[in-house]
Amino acid sequence: MFFPDSVGPRTDLHARRGAEILRDPGLVGLCLMDSNGFGLMSAARSVLGAAEITRSITVIGNRTLRGAPLAVLAPYLTTLPADVEPDPLLALHALRLSLRAEPGADPAPAAIIVENPHHLDPASAGLLARIATEPGVRLLMLCRSVSQLPAEFRGLLAEGLIELLALSGLNYAEVEALAREALHGITPWTLINDLSRISGGNPEILRRVLEESTGNGALACQDGVWLFRSPPRLDSLTRLEMRSRLVDQEPQQRDALYAVALAHAIPEATLVDLFGAVPVRALRASEILSVDPGDTAARLLRVRPGITADLLREIITPAQSRVLWERVFPALPEPRGPEAIRRYILWTIECGGTPENAVLLNLAILANHINRPELALDAIARRQGEDLAIGLELQRARAHFGRGEVSTALYTLRLTLTRGINAKDGQRAMSLLAQIYFITGQGSEDLFPALSEWQQASDREDDQQQSEYSRRAEAILVPLLTMARGAYRDALAEIPPRRPEAEPIHEEDLLLDLVEGEILASLGDFDPGITKLRHAFDTMRSRDNLANYGGYVYARLAIFLTYGARWDELARLHAEPAPWIEGLGGLVELTRAVQALQHGDTPRAQEHARAGVVLTRISDSQRVRPMTLSFAAFLAVHAGDSALGAAYIAELDSLDYPGTPLLDGLARAYAAYAREGEPEAIRVNALWEIARSSAANGPRAAQVQALILLLRMEADGALEALHEATATASDPVGIASHALTTALLARDPHASLRAAEVALEYRLDYIAAGALGDCFLRLRATPDRHLQRRALTLLARVEPAALALDTMLGTARARALLTAREAEVARFIARGMSSREVARELSLSDRTVDGHVQRILEKLGLDSRASLRAEPDEPIRSPEPA
């Protein structure tokens, strides 16, 4: 019989199911050591304990193990084995002999628990299969899937002679659920991402990481949000278990394992050249090393799971690490992938002594590419000589910008530009200045002087390609400067005549796509804008030299996907395995907060906003902290927590920058609404001013949001203004808002239903809830059976959390749900039967049927039995719960 795994935390589930399978007391326990764990894995131990197996005759290794930390078994087994037999075949022969009963006696009952049976060699698997057919033997397989079951056992599984319990890994949502359950607090995206990467989705490892990291302070709660303050650290028992496994490894195997752990990933061919084919083959066979799924073409080998690699790095001594670095590092190709690059840089800094400036420059460039500015600054600090090369200065400026130190970055760039630059360095300086200005609005006075320096350097070197680049860069500066001042419409008009006819892929084309995409989406031309932004994102992903653009390309696309309610695309974007995402946890939490609010789930939105505030205090490379604070303040006021809202506003007012040009209007709108300590007239006037200025210059998102907030405050003229502003909208929020305002102005329940349908199409549940609330209100005055039924059907599709936005919706939903008996009575009444006829049909009294009818009419909002009668093709149904 096959027991499939289920969603959610699995350790207790495994133990319960295993105990049910091994329900006879006093069974003999046999456990196969898992080569990828520390001692006996928790799943097998839990099954042993829950099944109350009281003695063990042997514990089998898998040829690579010469011993096991037997103390790990003590809580689960009464009698410990004297030793561990490393050869499965010999151990199984001994087991078979011990199970043979004396002539005439009943066979001894035996429970054989095998964890990860694919580690068995064919001979051992065949012998174990024969043992499983003997009387009194119960065989339980613990593995990830049937595909991991050796062929010798599949026939026995079909015949019911063995049991299989799947140990599948957790997906992202399940990791989050387990972490939230274990930590009892807010678990931001960055933490879930780290936990998923470290544990590899293994619930046993994940639980251990959580337990040990909270115990030693690596994982701590900061302002109600759980974060790793330092890398996960494992306790002494875990180190002891790992050391016991390493002792019996061959020296070449140990060195190869350490080298991969230190470098994160090494090509298989390189590892074989360094340590030999046999050790590498043994590590692959035991699955301690596996092919990195991120780059299978190069066959990069890495240690799995992540926690094992961290433990190996902690165990190796600095002297051993340096010896390995001197041997391995010269043979390594330049790494690909953020984690491989990070370990490559760290290992060099820790063990490489004082590399030449050319090596340090390469390390700094790599560190900045993966958004690790602290590593770039560490590498630059190890330079040789007093004079800092221009290339290193430019990387230092980029690192300071990556840390949010904009003034320092601009100061460093200005000093660099006074020293005389070549064409290549001029391009790098120009690119960085454009990024700084595009994101922060600072540095406008430096753009044209830098462009002039770049052009002169290109002319001196007679570099035709660089001269072309600089001319094209000049062509985008005007629309860039115009947009950053808030004049979106004027900026859009500047782009077509300046776009070159030929468009080879390079940084300036990427920036132009970004500018045009942002302008189009901001002005309401949503789909073309998203297409431009996505093109820029795909271009950046495909070119290593464009990696520095990752953060703000990602940020722009994420913000507009959120504004456009494209939740599936947003989820895929957040799952993108890219280095620039690591520093954008605050932005991710902001988008998740907006999504939760649009689903009507205010408490969930507040959790994400709170996590975003904490994360942007730590790192805010995309300048989203003002927007995060203002949105968190709005949510707090919306939920009735004025004190928390005031605290967020006070923190917002303490900032020395207004936020990015893209988000500044939205931030000011939410902040104006949340300033409850100010007179309402001042707040209303501020929102009207944001709406007017955004209507004149853009972006449309700020105009629409300011008008929505004015409508919430019941400001005179807000309804009409929002209706007019969204008349030509092409974005989901604008389209749904226009449908709602149309219904409110018409006072028509039909229009309200249409607005609800539009909002639900885009999964904007808070707008749908408002439209349905208006519909039910109209139907109270003028009942209509068909509209009532349609409204109840739509109500069933609204997210349950959104019903809290209008108490009437919750009441309508509760009243609309007929019991099974009421639904049965309603169907008979709809066919034209009288109460007496229904009573006879259902063997009830007339009075009971009359009572059911009265409750049905009340729940469905109908005024008579006649109105309950449905046409033959439209039977009465009770709406299903959402």
Short mmCIF file of C-alpha atoms in Angstrom, two decimals, residues 394 398 413 417 421 424-436 446-452 454 469-470 473-474 477 480 507-508 511 549:
data_model
loop_
_atom_site.label_atom_id
_atom_site.label_comp_id
_atom_site.label_asym_id
_atom_site.label_seq_id
_atom_site.Cartn_x
_atom_site.Cartn_y
_atom_site.Cartn_z
CA LEU A 394 34.00 53.28 -9.90
CA ARG A 398 28.66 51.51 -7.13
CA LEU A 413 32.11 59.66 -8.95
CA LEU A 417 35.67 62.24 -13.33
CA ILE A 421 38.88 58.70 -17.81
CA LYS A 424 35.19 52.29 -21.09
CA ASP A 425 35.35 53.86 -17.63
CA GLY A 426 33.36 56.82 -18.93
CA GLN A 427 30.59 54.50 -20.02
CA ARG A 428 30.56 52.83 -16.56
CA ALA A 429 30.45 56.19 -14.80
CA MET A 430 27.66 57.43 -17.05
CA SER A 431 25.64 54.27 -16.53
CA LEU A 432 25.95 54.53 -12.74
CA LEU A 433 25.00 58.23 -12.72
CA ALA A 434 21.92 57.48 -14.81
CA GLN A 435 20.90 54.73 -12.40
CA ILE A 436 21.35 56.99 -9.37
CA ASP A 446 26.52 65.64 -12.79
CA LEU A 447 24.88 63.99 -15.81
CA PHE A 448 25.85 66.35 -18.62
CA PRO A 449 29.43 67.00 -17.37
CA ALA A 450 29.94 63.24 -17.15
CA LEU A 451 28.57 62.84 -20.66
CA SER A 452 30.99 65.47 -21.92
CA TRP A 454 32.85 60.41 -21.84
CA TYR A 469 27.18 54.96 -27.24
CA SER A 470 27.75 58.42 -25.82
CA ALA A 473 23.19 58.28 -24.10
CA GLU A 474 22.76 62.00 -24.73
CA LEU A 477 19.08 62.15 -21.04
CA LEU A 480 15.03 60.91 -18.45
CA GLU A 507 22.96 49.51 -21.49
CA GLU A 508 21.60 52.66 -23.08
CA LEU A 511 17.54 52.33 -19.98
CA TYR A 549 20.55 47.03 -13.70
#
